[in-house]
Amino acid sequence: MTIGKDHMRRGLIALALTGVAACQPAVPDSGAGVGFGNYTEYQQQREAQLTGQRAPLPAAGAVSQESLPGSGQGRVLPGVSIEEADSAESLAADTRAALGANDGTAPLEASPSNPAPVAVNTVGISRENDFEAVDEQRGIAADKALIERNRANYTQVQPEDLPARAGSGPNIVAYALQTSHPIGQQVHRRTNLPGAEGRYQRACASFPSPDLAQTEFLKTGGPERDRRGLDPDGDGYACSWDPRPFRKAAGG
């Protein structure tokens, strides 16, 4: 009796397990993926599936028969935009117009191997150096007469001395070349009263350049006298005027 109960209990447990297993979702076969089996066959099957879902690709070099908006019944190459097609069609029209206006001369293809163009004489360009052309125009006697006329019209201008500078004040260039002592060396006597340094600074500041200060200094009695206090050290050079550039230029 006990053995019969055990068989019955085991049967119920087995039945219960079978029902639970039936409720579990099916596990996909991972071995059927790309990593297992023949990859070439997988590609062929995959390509067959995609082919059935999309339109077939056009053959290489195929030309679309669709018309362009605003451009007539043109053809568009694959990968060419409408703007590029319009530009190419306009260029082709210009080329056809140029060929129609041509006089029949075959167009020349641009290439570095092309021969150099033949020089053509143009009206208005002198042919004086072309002996054959000159010989056609005049003979030796006429050429000799032309040379004589040119010699008769030739005038040789003799060099002359430069005109004297109009008197507008002392010449600082001539003064620089007449002197040879360095800057700061006292040559002329000066009586420096108290406040001479301040007077010197104010007087020099009133001139835009040292050249103008030196001109005014020479014009008002310098270098012997210094009425405006432009040369307190007595070297004969007003303010910061330097005669050395003039001496260097004359010596060079």
Short mmCIF file of N, CA and C in Angstrom, two decimals, residues 67-238:
data_model
loop_
_atom_site.label_atom_id
_atom_site.label_comp_id
_atom_site.label_asym_id
_atom_site.label_seq_id
_atom_site.Cartn_x
_atom_site.Cartn_y
_atom_site.Cartn_z
N SER A 67 12.83 64.09 -66.27
CA SER A 67 13.08 65.43 -66.80
C SER A 67 13.47 66.36 -65.67
N LEU A 68 14.27 67.38 -66.00
CA LEU A 68 14.70 68.37 -65.03
C LEU A 68 13.68 69.50 -64.95
N PRO A 69 13.40 70.02 -63.74
CA PRO A 69 12.46 71.14 -63.65
C PRO A 69 13.04 72.37 -64.32
N GLY A 70 12.30 72.94 -65.29
CA GLY A 70 12.74 74.16 -65.93
C GLY A 70 13.86 73.98 -66.91
N SER A 71 14.25 72.78 -67.25
CA SER A 71 15.38 72.57 -68.14
C SER A 71 15.01 71.70 -69.33
N GLY A 72 13.75 71.48 -69.58
CA GLY A 72 13.38 70.65 -70.72
C GLY A 72 13.54 69.18 -70.40
N GLN A 73 13.56 68.38 -71.42
CA GLN A 73 13.68 66.94 -71.25
C GLN A 73 15.15 66.55 -71.25
N GLY A 74 15.85 66.87 -70.18
CA GLY A 74 17.26 66.50 -70.07
C GLY A 74 17.42 65.19 -69.35
N ARG A 75 18.62 64.72 -69.27
CA ARG A 75 18.94 63.49 -68.55
C ARG A 75 19.90 63.82 -67.42
N VAL A 76 19.71 63.15 -66.32
CA VAL A 76 20.53 63.37 -65.14
C VAL A 76 21.35 62.13 -64.87
N LEU A 77 22.63 62.28 -64.78
CA LEU A 77 23.48 61.15 -64.45
C LEU A 77 23.37 60.84 -62.97
N PRO A 78 23.58 59.59 -62.61
CA PRO A 78 23.51 59.24 -61.18
C PRO A 78 24.55 60.02 -60.39
N GLY A 79 24.13 60.61 -59.26
CA GLY A 79 25.05 61.36 -58.40
C GLY A 79 25.25 62.80 -58.82
N VAL A 80 24.57 63.29 -59.87
CA VAL A 80 24.72 64.67 -60.35
C VAL A 80 23.49 65.45 -59.92
N SER A 81 23.72 66.61 -59.27
CA SER A 81 22.61 67.41 -58.80
C SER A 81 21.97 68.17 -59.94
N ILE A 82 20.76 68.71 -59.69
CA ILE A 82 20.06 69.46 -60.72
C ILE A 82 20.82 70.73 -61.07
N GLU A 83 21.42 71.41 -60.07
CA GLU A 83 22.19 72.63 -60.34
C GLU A 83 23.38 72.34 -61.23
N GLU A 84 24.08 71.24 -60.95
CA GLU A 84 25.24 70.88 -61.78
C GLU A 84 24.80 70.54 -63.20
N ALA A 85 23.66 69.86 -63.33
CA ALA A 85 23.17 69.51 -64.66
C ALA A 85 22.79 70.76 -65.44
N ASP A 86 22.14 71.74 -64.76
CA ASP A 86 21.79 73.00 -65.43
C ASP A 86 23.04 73.74 -65.88
N SER A 87 24.07 73.77 -65.03
CA SER A 87 25.32 74.45 -65.39
C SER A 87 25.98 73.78 -66.59
N ALA A 88 25.99 72.43 -66.60
CA ALA A 88 26.60 71.71 -67.71
C ALA A 88 25.81 71.94 -69.00
N GLU A 89 24.47 71.99 -68.90
CA GLU A 89 23.66 72.23 -70.09
C GLU A 89 23.89 73.63 -70.63
N SER A 90 24.05 74.64 -69.71
CA SER A 90 24.32 76.01 -70.16
C SER A 90 25.67 76.11 -70.83
N LEU A 91 26.67 75.40 -70.26
CA LEU A 91 28.00 75.40 -70.86
C LEU A 91 27.97 74.75 -72.23
N ALA A 92 27.22 73.67 -72.37
CA ALA A 92 27.12 73.02 -73.67
C ALA A 92 26.46 73.93 -74.69
N ALA A 93 25.45 74.70 -74.26
CA ALA A 93 24.80 75.64 -75.18
C ALA A 93 25.77 76.72 -75.62
N ASP A 94 26.60 77.24 -74.68
CA ASP A 94 27.61 78.24 -75.05
C ASP A 94 28.61 77.66 -76.02
N THR A 95 28.99 76.41 -75.82
CA THR A 95 29.96 75.78 -76.73
C THR A 95 29.37 75.63 -78.12
N ARG A 96 28.10 75.23 -78.19
CA ARG A 96 27.46 75.10 -79.50
C ARG A 96 27.35 76.45 -80.19
N ALA A 97 27.07 77.51 -79.44
CA ALA A 97 26.98 78.84 -80.04
C ALA A 97 28.34 79.30 -80.56
N ALA A 98 29.42 79.00 -79.79
CA ALA A 98 30.76 79.38 -80.23
C ALA A 98 31.16 78.62 -81.49
N LEU A 99 30.81 77.34 -81.54
CA LEU A 99 31.14 76.56 -82.72
C LEU A 99 30.34 77.03 -83.93
N GLY A 100 29.11 77.50 -83.69
CA GLY A 100 28.32 78.00 -84.80
C GLY A 100 28.88 79.29 -85.37
N ALA A 101 29.52 80.11 -84.53
CA ALA A 101 30.12 81.36 -84.99
C ALA A 101 31.53 81.17 -85.53
N ASN A 102 32.06 79.97 -85.44
CA ASN A 102 33.41 79.71 -85.91
C ASN A 102 33.45 79.74 -87.45
N ASP A 103 34.61 80.12 -87.97
CA ASP A 103 34.76 80.21 -89.42
C ASP A 103 35.12 78.89 -90.05
N GLY A 104 35.10 77.84 -89.28
CA GLY A 104 35.44 76.54 -89.82
C GLY A 104 36.77 76.01 -89.34
N THR A 105 37.51 76.83 -88.58
CA THR A 105 38.80 76.40 -88.05
C THR A 105 38.57 75.39 -86.95
N ALA A 106 39.30 74.31 -87.01
CA ALA A 106 39.15 73.27 -85.99
C ALA A 106 39.64 73.79 -84.65
N PRO A 107 38.92 73.56 -83.57
CA PRO A 107 39.38 74.04 -82.25
C PRO A 107 40.66 73.33 -81.84
N LEU A 108 41.48 74.05 -81.10
CA LEU A 108 42.76 73.53 -80.65
C LEU A 108 42.64 73.03 -79.23
N GLU A 109 43.03 71.79 -79.03
CA GLU A 109 43.01 71.23 -77.69
C GLU A 109 44.21 71.77 -76.91
N ALA A 110 43.95 72.28 -75.70
CA ALA A 110 45.04 72.81 -74.88
C ALA A 110 45.92 71.67 -74.40
N SER A 111 47.20 71.76 -74.72
CA SER A 111 48.14 70.72 -74.33
C SER A 111 49.55 71.30 -74.33
N PRO A 112 50.39 70.92 -73.35
CA PRO A 112 51.77 71.41 -73.36
C PRO A 112 52.56 70.97 -74.58
N SER A 113 52.10 69.92 -75.27
CA SER A 113 52.82 69.43 -76.45
C SER A 113 52.47 70.21 -77.71
N ASN A 114 51.53 71.16 -77.64
CA ASN A 114 51.18 71.93 -78.81
C ASN A 114 52.35 72.80 -79.25
N PRO A 115 52.55 72.99 -80.56
CA PRO A 115 53.63 73.87 -81.01
C PRO A 115 53.33 75.33 -80.68
N ALA A 116 54.36 76.14 -80.65
CA ALA A 116 54.20 77.55 -80.34
C ALA A 116 53.41 78.23 -81.46
N PRO A 117 52.54 79.19 -81.10
CA PRO A 117 51.76 79.86 -82.14
C PRO A 117 52.66 80.68 -83.06
N VAL A 118 52.21 80.82 -84.29
CA VAL A 118 52.97 81.58 -85.29
C VAL A 118 52.74 83.07 -85.06
N ALA A 119 53.84 83.84 -84.98
CA ALA A 119 53.74 85.28 -84.77
C ALA A 119 53.16 85.93 -86.02
N VAL A 120 52.20 86.80 -85.80
CA VAL A 120 51.54 87.50 -86.91
C VAL A 120 51.76 88.99 -86.71
N ASN A 121 52.24 89.67 -87.75
CA ASN A 121 52.45 91.11 -87.67
C ASN A 121 51.11 91.82 -87.56
N THR A 122 51.05 92.76 -86.64
CA THR A 122 49.83 93.51 -86.41
C THR A 122 50.03 94.95 -86.85
N VAL A 123 49.02 95.51 -87.42
CA VAL A 123 49.12 96.90 -87.86
C VAL A 123 49.35 97.80 -86.66
N GLY A 124 50.32 98.68 -86.76
CA GLY A 124 50.64 99.60 -85.67
C GLY A 124 51.89 99.21 -84.93
N ILE A 125 52.36 97.97 -85.08
CA ILE A 125 53.59 97.54 -84.41
C ILE A 125 54.78 97.82 -85.33
N SER A 126 55.81 98.40 -84.76
CA SER A 126 56.97 98.78 -85.57
C SER A 126 57.68 97.55 -86.11
N ARG A 127 58.11 97.65 -87.38
CA ARG A 127 58.88 96.59 -88.03
C ARG A 127 60.26 97.11 -88.38
N GLU A 128 60.73 98.07 -87.61
CA GLU A 128 61.99 98.73 -87.92
C GLU A 128 63.17 97.78 -87.84
N ASN A 129 63.08 96.76 -86.98
CA ASN A 129 64.17 95.81 -86.83
C ASN A 129 64.08 94.63 -87.81
N ASP A 130 63.05 94.60 -88.61
CA ASP A 130 62.91 93.56 -89.61
C ASP A 130 63.55 94.07 -90.91
N PHE A 131 64.74 93.55 -91.24
CA PHE A 131 65.49 94.08 -92.39
C PHE A 131 64.74 93.86 -93.70
N GLU A 132 64.08 92.73 -93.82
CA GLU A 132 63.34 92.48 -95.06
C GLU A 132 62.17 93.45 -95.20
N ALA A 133 61.48 93.71 -94.10
CA ALA A 133 60.36 94.65 -94.16
C ALA A 133 60.85 96.06 -94.47
N VAL A 134 61.97 96.47 -93.84
CA VAL A 134 62.51 97.81 -94.10
C VAL A 134 62.97 97.92 -95.55
N ASP A 135 63.57 96.86 -96.08
CA ASP A 135 64.05 96.88 -97.46
C ASP A 135 62.89 97.03 -98.44
N GLU A 136 61.73 96.47 -98.09
CA GLU A 136 60.56 96.63 -98.94
C GLU A 136 60.05 98.07 -98.92
N GLN A 137 60.22 98.75 -97.80
CA GLN A 137 59.69 100.11 -97.68
C GLN A 137 60.61 101.15 -98.31
N ARG A 138 61.92 101.04 -98.13
CA ARG A 138 62.86 102.02 -98.67
C ARG A 138 64.19 101.35 -98.93
N GLY A 139 64.94 101.94 -99.83
CA GLY A 139 66.25 101.41 -100.18
C GLY A 139 67.35 102.03 -99.34
N ILE A 140 68.61 101.75 -99.72
CA ILE A 140 69.76 102.26 -98.96
C ILE A 140 69.84 103.77 -99.05
N ALA A 141 69.58 104.32 -100.24
CA ALA A 141 69.66 105.77 -100.40
C ALA A 141 68.63 106.49 -99.55
N ALA A 142 67.40 105.95 -99.52
CA ALA A 142 66.35 106.57 -98.70
C ALA A 142 66.68 106.43 -97.21
N ASP A 143 67.28 105.33 -96.84
CA ASP A 143 67.66 105.13 -95.44
C ASP A 143 68.76 106.11 -95.05
N LYS A 144 69.69 106.35 -95.93
CA LYS A 144 70.76 107.31 -95.66
C LYS A 144 70.20 108.72 -95.50
N ALA A 145 69.26 109.08 -96.34
CA ALA A 145 68.64 110.40 -96.23
C ALA A 145 67.89 110.55 -94.91
N LEU A 146 67.26 109.48 -94.46
CA LEU A 146 66.55 109.52 -93.18
C LEU A 146 67.52 109.74 -92.03
N ILE A 147 68.68 109.09 -92.08
CA ILE A 147 69.68 109.25 -91.03
C ILE A 147 70.20 110.70 -90.99
N GLU A 148 70.41 111.29 -92.18
CA GLU A 148 70.88 112.68 -92.24
C GLU A 148 69.86 113.63 -91.65
N ARG A 149 68.58 113.39 -91.92
CA ARG A 149 67.55 114.27 -91.36
C ARG A 149 67.49 114.15 -89.84
N ASN A 150 67.66 112.93 -89.34
CA ASN A 150 67.66 112.75 -87.88
C ASN A 150 68.86 113.45 -87.24
N ARG A 151 70.01 113.41 -87.89
CA ARG A 151 71.19 114.09 -87.35
C ARG A 151 71.00 115.60 -87.36
N ALA A 152 70.34 116.10 -88.40
CA ALA A 152 70.12 117.55 -88.47
C ALA A 152 69.18 118.02 -87.37
N ASN A 153 68.24 117.17 -86.99
CA ASN A 153 67.29 117.55 -85.94
C ASN A 153 67.80 117.26 -84.53
N TYR A 154 68.98 116.64 -84.42
CA TYR A 154 69.52 116.27 -83.11
C TYR A 154 70.16 117.50 -82.46
N THR A 155 69.81 117.75 -81.23
CA THR A 155 70.35 118.89 -80.48
C THR A 155 70.99 118.38 -79.20
N GLN A 156 72.22 118.72 -78.98
CA GLN A 156 72.95 118.32 -77.79
C GLN A 156 72.97 119.48 -76.81
N VAL A 157 72.48 119.24 -75.61
CA VAL A 157 72.41 120.27 -74.58
C VAL A 157 73.65 120.18 -73.72
N GLN A 158 74.37 121.30 -73.59
CA GLN A 158 75.58 121.33 -72.78
C GLN A 158 75.22 121.53 -71.31
N PRO A 159 75.92 120.84 -70.42
CA PRO A 159 75.63 121.02 -68.99
C PRO A 159 76.04 122.41 -68.51
N GLU A 160 75.30 122.91 -67.57
CA GLU A 160 75.56 124.23 -67.01
C GLU A 160 75.62 124.14 -65.50
N ASP A 161 76.17 125.16 -64.87
CA ASP A 161 76.23 125.21 -63.42
C ASP A 161 74.83 125.39 -62.85
N LEU A 162 74.66 124.83 -61.66
CA LEU A 162 73.37 124.97 -61.00
C LEU A 162 73.15 126.42 -60.62
N PRO A 163 71.93 126.88 -60.71
CA PRO A 163 71.66 128.28 -60.33
C PRO A 163 71.89 128.49 -58.85
N ALA A 164 72.25 129.69 -58.50
CA ALA A 164 72.49 130.02 -57.10
C ALA A 164 71.19 129.96 -56.31
N ARG A 165 71.30 129.50 -55.09
CA ARG A 165 70.12 129.40 -54.23
C ARG A 165 69.60 130.79 -53.91
N ALA A 166 68.30 130.94 -54.00
CA ALA A 166 67.70 132.23 -53.65
C ALA A 166 67.89 132.49 -52.17
N GLY A 167 68.22 133.72 -51.84
CA GLY A 167 68.50 134.04 -50.44
C GLY A 167 67.28 133.94 -49.56
N SER A 168 67.20 132.88 -48.75
CA SER A 168 66.09 132.71 -47.81
C SER A 168 66.60 132.41 -46.41
N GLY A 169 67.83 132.80 -46.16
CA GLY A 169 68.40 132.55 -44.84
C GLY A 169 69.70 131.81 -44.93
N PRO A 170 70.34 131.54 -43.80
CA PRO A 170 71.62 130.84 -43.79
C PRO A 170 71.49 129.41 -44.30
N ASN A 171 72.57 128.90 -44.84
CA ASN A 171 72.63 127.53 -45.36
C ASN A 171 73.31 126.66 -44.30
N ILE A 172 72.54 125.81 -43.65
CA ILE A 172 73.10 124.99 -42.58
C ILE A 172 74.01 123.89 -43.13
N VAL A 173 73.78 123.47 -44.40
CA VAL A 173 74.65 122.47 -45.00
C VAL A 173 76.05 123.04 -45.21
N ALA A 174 76.12 124.25 -45.75
CA ALA A 174 77.42 124.89 -45.94
C ALA A 174 78.11 125.14 -44.61
N TYR A 175 77.33 125.51 -43.59
CA TYR A 175 77.92 125.75 -42.27
C TYR A 175 78.49 124.46 -41.68
N ALA A 176 77.76 123.33 -41.88
CA ALA A 176 78.24 122.06 -41.36
C ALA A 176 79.54 121.65 -42.02
N LEU A 177 79.70 121.95 -43.31
CA LEU A 177 80.93 121.57 -44.02
C LEU A 177 82.08 122.52 -43.70
N GLN A 178 81.77 123.72 -43.24
CA GLN A 178 82.82 124.67 -42.87
C GLN A 178 83.41 124.38 -41.50
N THR A 179 82.68 123.68 -40.65
CA THR A 179 83.13 123.38 -39.29
C THR A 179 83.69 121.97 -39.24
N SER A 180 84.50 121.72 -38.21
CA SER A 180 85.09 120.39 -38.03
C SER A 180 85.16 119.97 -36.57
N HIS A 181 84.89 120.86 -35.63
CA HIS A 181 85.00 120.52 -34.21
C HIS A 181 83.78 119.70 -33.79
N PRO A 182 83.93 118.86 -32.78
CA PRO A 182 82.83 117.99 -32.35
C PRO A 182 81.79 118.74 -31.55
N ILE A 183 80.67 118.06 -31.34
CA ILE A 183 79.59 118.62 -30.54
C ILE A 183 80.04 118.72 -29.09
N GLY A 184 79.73 119.86 -28.45
CA GLY A 184 80.05 120.06 -27.05
C GLY A 184 81.36 120.78 -26.81
N GLN A 185 82.18 120.93 -27.82
CA GLN A 185 83.45 121.64 -27.66
C GLN A 185 83.20 123.14 -27.81
N GLN A 186 83.52 123.93 -26.74
CA GLN A 186 83.26 125.35 -26.76
C GLN A 186 84.23 126.06 -27.70
N VAL A 187 83.64 126.82 -28.63
CA VAL A 187 84.42 127.57 -29.60
C VAL A 187 84.14 129.07 -29.47
N HIS A 188 82.94 129.39 -29.03
CA HIS A 188 82.52 130.78 -28.93
C HIS A 188 82.20 131.10 -27.47
N ARG A 189 82.46 132.33 -27.10
CA ARG A 189 82.28 132.77 -25.71
C ARG A 189 80.80 132.97 -25.41
N ARG A 190 80.41 132.49 -24.24
CA ARG A 190 79.03 132.66 -23.80
C ARG A 190 79.01 133.17 -22.35
N THR A 191 78.05 134.02 -22.07
CA THR A 191 77.84 134.50 -20.72
C THR A 191 76.51 133.94 -20.24
N ASN A 192 76.57 132.91 -19.45
CA ASN A 192 75.36 132.21 -19.00
C ASN A 192 74.91 132.82 -17.68
N LEU A 193 73.85 133.54 -17.73
CA LEU A 193 73.25 134.13 -16.54
C LEU A 193 72.37 133.11 -15.84
N PRO A 194 71.96 133.37 -14.60
CA PRO A 194 71.04 132.45 -13.91
C PRO A 194 69.76 132.23 -14.71
N GLY A 195 69.34 131.01 -14.76
CA GLY A 195 68.14 130.66 -15.52
C GLY A 195 68.42 130.39 -16.99
N ALA A 196 69.71 130.27 -17.36
CA ALA A 196 70.04 130.04 -18.76
C ALA A 196 69.54 128.67 -19.24
N GLU A 197 69.56 127.67 -18.35
CA GLU A 197 69.12 126.33 -18.75
C GLU A 197 67.63 126.31 -19.08
N GLY A 198 66.83 126.99 -18.24
CA GLY A 198 65.39 127.04 -18.51
C GLY A 198 65.09 127.82 -19.78
N ARG A 199 65.85 128.88 -20.01
CA ARG A 199 65.66 129.66 -21.22
C ARG A 199 66.01 128.83 -22.46
N TYR A 200 67.04 128.02 -22.34
CA TYR A 200 67.46 127.16 -23.44
C TYR A 200 66.38 126.12 -23.77
N GLN A 201 65.80 125.51 -22.74
CA GLN A 201 64.75 124.50 -22.96
C GLN A 201 63.52 125.11 -23.62
N ARG A 202 63.11 126.29 -23.17
CA ARG A 202 61.93 126.93 -23.74
C ARG A 202 62.18 127.37 -25.18
N ALA A 203 63.38 127.89 -25.44
CA ALA A 203 63.69 128.36 -26.80
C ALA A 203 63.74 127.20 -27.79
N CYS A 204 64.35 126.07 -27.40
CA CYS A 204 64.44 124.93 -28.32
C CYS A 204 63.09 124.28 -28.55
N ALA A 205 62.21 124.33 -27.54
CA ALA A 205 60.89 123.72 -27.68
C ALA A 205 60.01 124.49 -28.66
N SER A 206 60.36 125.71 -29.00
CA SER A 206 59.55 126.52 -29.91
C SER A 206 59.82 126.20 -31.39
N PHE A 207 60.78 125.31 -31.69
CA PHE A 207 61.12 124.97 -33.07
C PHE A 207 60.68 123.53 -33.36
N PRO A 208 60.09 123.31 -34.54
CA PRO A 208 59.66 121.95 -34.89
C PRO A 208 60.80 120.97 -35.09
N SER A 209 61.99 121.46 -35.46
CA SER A 209 63.11 120.57 -35.73
C SER A 209 64.41 121.27 -35.39
N PRO A 210 65.48 120.49 -35.12
CA PRO A 210 66.79 121.11 -34.86
C PRO A 210 67.33 121.89 -36.05
N ASP A 211 67.01 121.48 -37.28
CA ASP A 211 67.47 122.22 -38.46
C ASP A 211 66.93 123.63 -38.47
N LEU A 212 65.66 123.80 -38.14
CA LEU A 212 65.08 125.15 -38.09
C LEU A 212 65.67 125.96 -36.96
N ALA A 213 65.98 125.29 -35.84
CA ALA A 213 66.61 126.01 -34.73
C ALA A 213 68.00 126.48 -35.13
N GLN A 214 68.78 125.67 -35.82
CA GLN A 214 70.12 126.05 -36.26
C GLN A 214 70.04 127.18 -37.29
N THR A 215 69.05 127.14 -38.19
CA THR A 215 68.88 128.21 -39.17
C THR A 215 68.58 129.53 -38.48
N GLU A 216 67.68 129.50 -37.51
CA GLU A 216 67.36 130.73 -36.77
C GLU A 216 68.55 131.22 -35.95
N PHE A 217 69.32 130.29 -35.42
CA PHE A 217 70.50 130.64 -34.63
C PHE A 217 71.53 131.38 -35.50
N LEU A 218 71.77 130.88 -36.71
CA LEU A 218 72.72 131.53 -37.61
C LEU A 218 72.15 132.85 -38.15
N LYS A 219 70.84 132.92 -38.29
CA LYS A 219 70.20 134.12 -38.83
C LYS A 219 70.23 135.27 -37.85
N THR A 220 70.26 135.00 -36.57
CA THR A 220 70.20 136.04 -35.54
C THR A 220 71.57 136.33 -34.92
N GLY A 221 72.65 136.05 -35.68
CA GLY A 221 73.98 136.44 -35.19
C GLY A 221 74.89 135.28 -34.84
N GLY A 222 74.40 134.06 -34.89
CA GLY A 222 75.25 132.92 -34.57
C GLY A 222 76.24 132.63 -35.68
N PRO A 223 77.29 131.92 -35.36
CA PRO A 223 77.55 131.29 -34.06
C PRO A 223 78.24 132.20 -33.04
N GLU A 224 78.69 133.40 -33.46
CA GLU A 224 79.41 134.26 -32.52
C GLU A 224 78.50 134.74 -31.40
N ARG A 225 77.30 135.16 -31.73
CA ARG A 225 76.38 135.67 -30.73
C ARG A 225 75.16 134.75 -30.62
N ASP A 226 74.66 134.66 -29.40
CA ASP A 226 73.51 133.79 -29.14
C ASP A 226 72.44 134.62 -28.44
N ARG A 227 71.64 135.32 -29.22
CA ARG A 227 70.66 136.24 -28.66
C ARG A 227 69.47 135.52 -28.01
N ARG A 228 69.14 134.35 -28.46
CA ARG A 228 67.96 133.66 -27.93
C ARG A 228 68.31 132.52 -26.97
N GLY A 229 69.59 132.33 -26.69
CA GLY A 229 69.99 131.29 -25.74
C GLY A 229 69.86 129.90 -26.32
N LEU A 230 70.11 129.75 -27.63
CA LEU A 230 70.00 128.44 -28.28
C LEU A 230 71.29 127.64 -28.20
N ASP A 231 72.41 128.28 -27.85
CA ASP A 231 73.70 127.60 -27.82
C ASP A 231 74.45 127.99 -26.54
N PRO A 232 73.99 127.54 -25.38
CA PRO A 232 74.63 127.97 -24.13
C PRO A 232 76.03 127.40 -23.93
N ASP A 233 76.40 126.28 -24.55
CA ASP A 233 77.73 125.72 -24.35
C ASP A 233 78.75 126.29 -25.32
N GLY A 234 78.31 127.10 -26.32
CA GLY A 234 79.24 127.78 -27.20
C GLY A 234 79.90 126.90 -28.25
N ASP A 235 79.35 125.76 -28.58
CA ASP A 235 79.96 124.92 -29.63
C ASP A 235 79.53 125.34 -31.03
N GLY A 236 78.58 126.29 -31.14
CA GLY A 236 78.14 126.76 -32.43
C GLY A 236 76.99 125.95 -33.02
N TYR A 237 76.47 125.00 -32.25
CA TYR A 237 75.38 124.14 -32.72
C TYR A 237 74.17 124.35 -31.82
N ALA A 238 73.09 124.85 -32.37
CA ALA A 238 71.91 125.19 -31.58
C ALA A 238 71.12 123.93 -31.24
#
